Amino acid sequence: MSSPFGNIEVRGARENNLMSYTWAAYGLESVVTWTLTPSSARTRLRMEQSGSRPNQQQAHQGAIYGWPGFFAALEQVLARID
């Protein structure tokens, strides 16, 4: 699927637990995996991005730069839900 964020293809999903997809944009091709793990009082969210090749280093650095802003916005949305 093409989106404003690049080409995305879901690789796997488990309800309430995992979502994994390929992501290709700005010269970077990688796999992004989101995992939810329940704990005693909350749910832990983990995001892992892997698969970039050495010749994609510049694009990879751009992705690393973009994630903190994404998570800051996500945190604000989740705070409104609590």
PDB file of C-alpha atoms in Angstrom:
ATOM      1  CA  MET A   1       0.000   0.000   0.000  1.00  0.00           C
ATOM      2  CA  SER A   2       1.279   3.445  -0.798  1.00  0.00           C
ATOM      3  CA  SER A   3       0.764   6.105   1.859  1.00  0.00           C
ATOM      4  CA  PRO A   4       2.060   9.627   2.561  1.00  0.00           C
ATOM      5  CA  PHE A   5       4.730   7.876   4.638  1.00  0.00           C
ATOM      6  CA  GLY A   6       5.990   5.565   1.873  1.00  0.00           C
ATOM      7  CA  ASN A   7       5.206   2.060   0.669  1.00  0.00           C
ATOM      8  CA  ILE A   8       3.945  -0.171   3.455  1.00  0.00           C
ATOM      9  CA  GLU A   9       3.203  -3.909   3.392  1.00  0.00           C
ATOM     10  CA  VAL A  10       1.947  -5.755   6.469  1.00  0.00           C
ATOM     11  CA  ARG A  11       4.099  -8.817   7.181  1.00  0.00           C
ATOM     12  CA  GLY A  12       2.336 -10.144  10.238  1.00  0.00           C
ATOM     13  CA  ALA A  13      -0.131  -9.326  12.979  1.00  0.00           C
ATOM     14  CA  ARG A  14      -1.494 -10.849  16.156  1.00  0.00           C
ATOM     15  CA  GLU A  15      -4.513  -9.191  17.748  1.00  0.00           C
ATOM     16  CA  ASN A  16      -3.605  -7.088  20.802  1.00  0.00           C
ATOM     17  CA  ASN A  17       0.046  -8.171  20.601  1.00  0.00           C
ATOM     18  CA  LEU A  18       2.048  -7.586  17.406  1.00  0.00           C
ATOM     19  CA  MET A  19       2.139  -5.767  14.089  1.00  0.00           C
ATOM     20  CA  SER A  20       5.034  -6.005  11.642  1.00  0.00           C
ATOM     21  CA  TYR A  21       5.371  -4.321   8.259  1.00  0.00           C
ATOM     22  CA  THR A  22       7.902  -3.392   5.624  1.00  0.00           C
ATOM     23  CA  TRP A  23       8.457   0.302   5.153  1.00  0.00           C
ATOM     24  CA  ALA A  24      10.092   1.868   2.108  1.00  0.00           C
ATOM     25  CA  ALA A  25      10.506   5.636   1.776  1.00  0.00           C
ATOM     26  CA  TYR A  26      13.243   8.206   1.237  1.00  0.00           C
ATOM     27  CA  GLY A  27      15.668   5.529   0.065  1.00  0.00           C
ATOM     28  CA  LEU A  28      15.236   3.417   3.196  1.00  0.00           C
ATOM     29  CA  GLU A  29      13.815  -0.102   3.157  1.00  0.00           C
ATOM     30  CA  SER A  30      13.278  -1.747   6.516  1.00  0.00           C
ATOM     31  CA  VAL A  31      10.974  -3.818   8.695  1.00  0.00           C
ATOM     32  CA  VAL A  32       9.142  -2.127  11.565  1.00  0.00           C
ATOM     33  CA  THR A  33       7.723  -4.319  14.340  1.00  0.00           C
ATOM     34  CA  TRP A  34       5.443  -3.102  17.126  1.00  0.00           C
ATOM     35  CA  THR A  35       4.907  -5.361  20.152  1.00  0.00           C
ATOM     36  CA  LEU A  36       2.526  -4.882  23.089  1.00  0.00           C
ATOM     37  CA  THR A  37       3.392  -6.640  26.359  1.00  0.00           C
ATOM     38  CA  PRO A  38       1.089  -6.414  29.394  1.00  0.00           C
ATOM     39  CA  SER A  39       2.655  -5.640  32.763  1.00  0.00           C
ATOM     40  CA  SER A  40       1.092  -5.334  36.213  1.00  0.00           C
ATOM     41  CA  ALA A  41      -0.292  -1.812  35.817  1.00  0.00           C
ATOM     42  CA  ARG A  42       0.303  -0.847  32.175  1.00  0.00           C
ATOM     43  CA  THR A  43       1.053  -2.120  28.711  1.00  0.00           C
ATOM     44  CA  ARG A  44       4.586  -1.830  27.335  1.00  0.00           C
ATOM     45  CA  LEU A  45       4.962  -0.720  23.700  1.00  0.00           C
ATOM     46  CA  ARG A  46       8.136  -1.713  21.876  1.00  0.00           C
ATOM     47  CA  MET A  47       9.097  -0.597  18.384  1.00  0.00           C
ATOM     48  CA  GLU A  48      11.982  -2.187  16.512  1.00  0.00           C
ATOM     49  CA  GLN A  49      13.193  -1.091  13.079  1.00  0.00           C
ATOM     50  CA  SER A  50      15.614  -3.382  11.261  1.00  0.00           C
ATOM     51  CA  GLY A  51      16.831  -4.402   7.855  1.00  0.00           C
ATOM     52  CA  SER A  52      18.488  -1.281   6.504  1.00  0.00           C
ATOM     53  CA  ARG A  53      21.573  -1.963   4.425  1.00  0.00           C
ATOM     54  CA  PRO A  54      24.937  -0.154   4.834  1.00  0.00           C
ATOM     55  CA  ASN A  55      24.307   1.920   1.693  1.00  0.00           C
ATOM     56  CA  GLN A  56      21.129   3.251   3.319  1.00  0.00           C
ATOM     57  CA  GLN A  57      22.948   4.828   6.276  1.00  0.00           C
ATOM     58  CA  GLN A  58      21.961   8.426   5.455  1.00  0.00           C
ATOM     59  CA  ALA A  59      18.286   7.504   5.119  1.00  0.00           C
ATOM     60  CA  HIS A  60      18.521   5.388   8.269  1.00  0.00           C
ATOM     61  CA  GLN A  61      19.803   8.401  10.229  1.00  0.00           C
ATOM     62  CA  GLY A  62      16.807  10.386   8.954  1.00  0.00           C
ATOM     63  CA  ALA A  63      14.447   7.702  10.229  1.00  0.00           C
ATOM     64  CA  ILE A  64      16.176   7.711  13.614  1.00  0.00           C
ATOM     65  CA  TYR A  65      15.746  11.499  13.710  1.00  0.00           C
ATOM     66  CA  GLY A  66      12.018  11.207  12.925  1.00  0.00           C
ATOM     67  CA  TRP A  67      11.015   8.587  15.520  1.00  0.00           C
ATOM     68  CA  PRO A  68      11.314  10.823  18.650  1.00  0.00           C
ATOM     69  CA  GLY A  69       8.814  13.289  17.159  1.00  0.00           C
ATOM     70  CA  PHE A  70       6.460  10.443  16.301  1.00  0.00           C
ATOM     71  CA  PHE A  71       6.638   9.054  19.839  1.00  0.00           C
ATOM     72  CA  ALA A  72       6.173  12.502  21.400  1.00  0.00           C
ATOM     73  CA  ALA A  73       2.969  12.958  19.389  1.00  0.00           C
ATOM     74  CA  LEU A  74       1.817   9.424  20.269  1.00  0.00           C
ATOM     75  CA  GLU A  75       2.438  10.105  23.960  1.00  0.00           C
ATOM     76  CA  GLN A  76       0.232  13.215  23.794  1.00  0.00           C
ATOM     77  CA  VAL A  77      -2.592  11.259  22.165  1.00  0.00           C
ATOM     78  CA  LEU A  78      -2.348   8.470  24.745  1.00  0.00           C
ATOM     79  CA  ALA A  79      -2.327  10.981  27.626  1.00  0.00           C
ATOM     80  CA  ARG A  80      -5.730  12.248  26.440  1.00  0.00           C
ATOM     81  CA  ILE A  81      -7.092   8.686  26.553  1.00  0.00           C
ATOM     82  CA  ASP A  82      -5.990   7.996  30.165  1.00  0.00           C
TER      83      ASP A  82
END
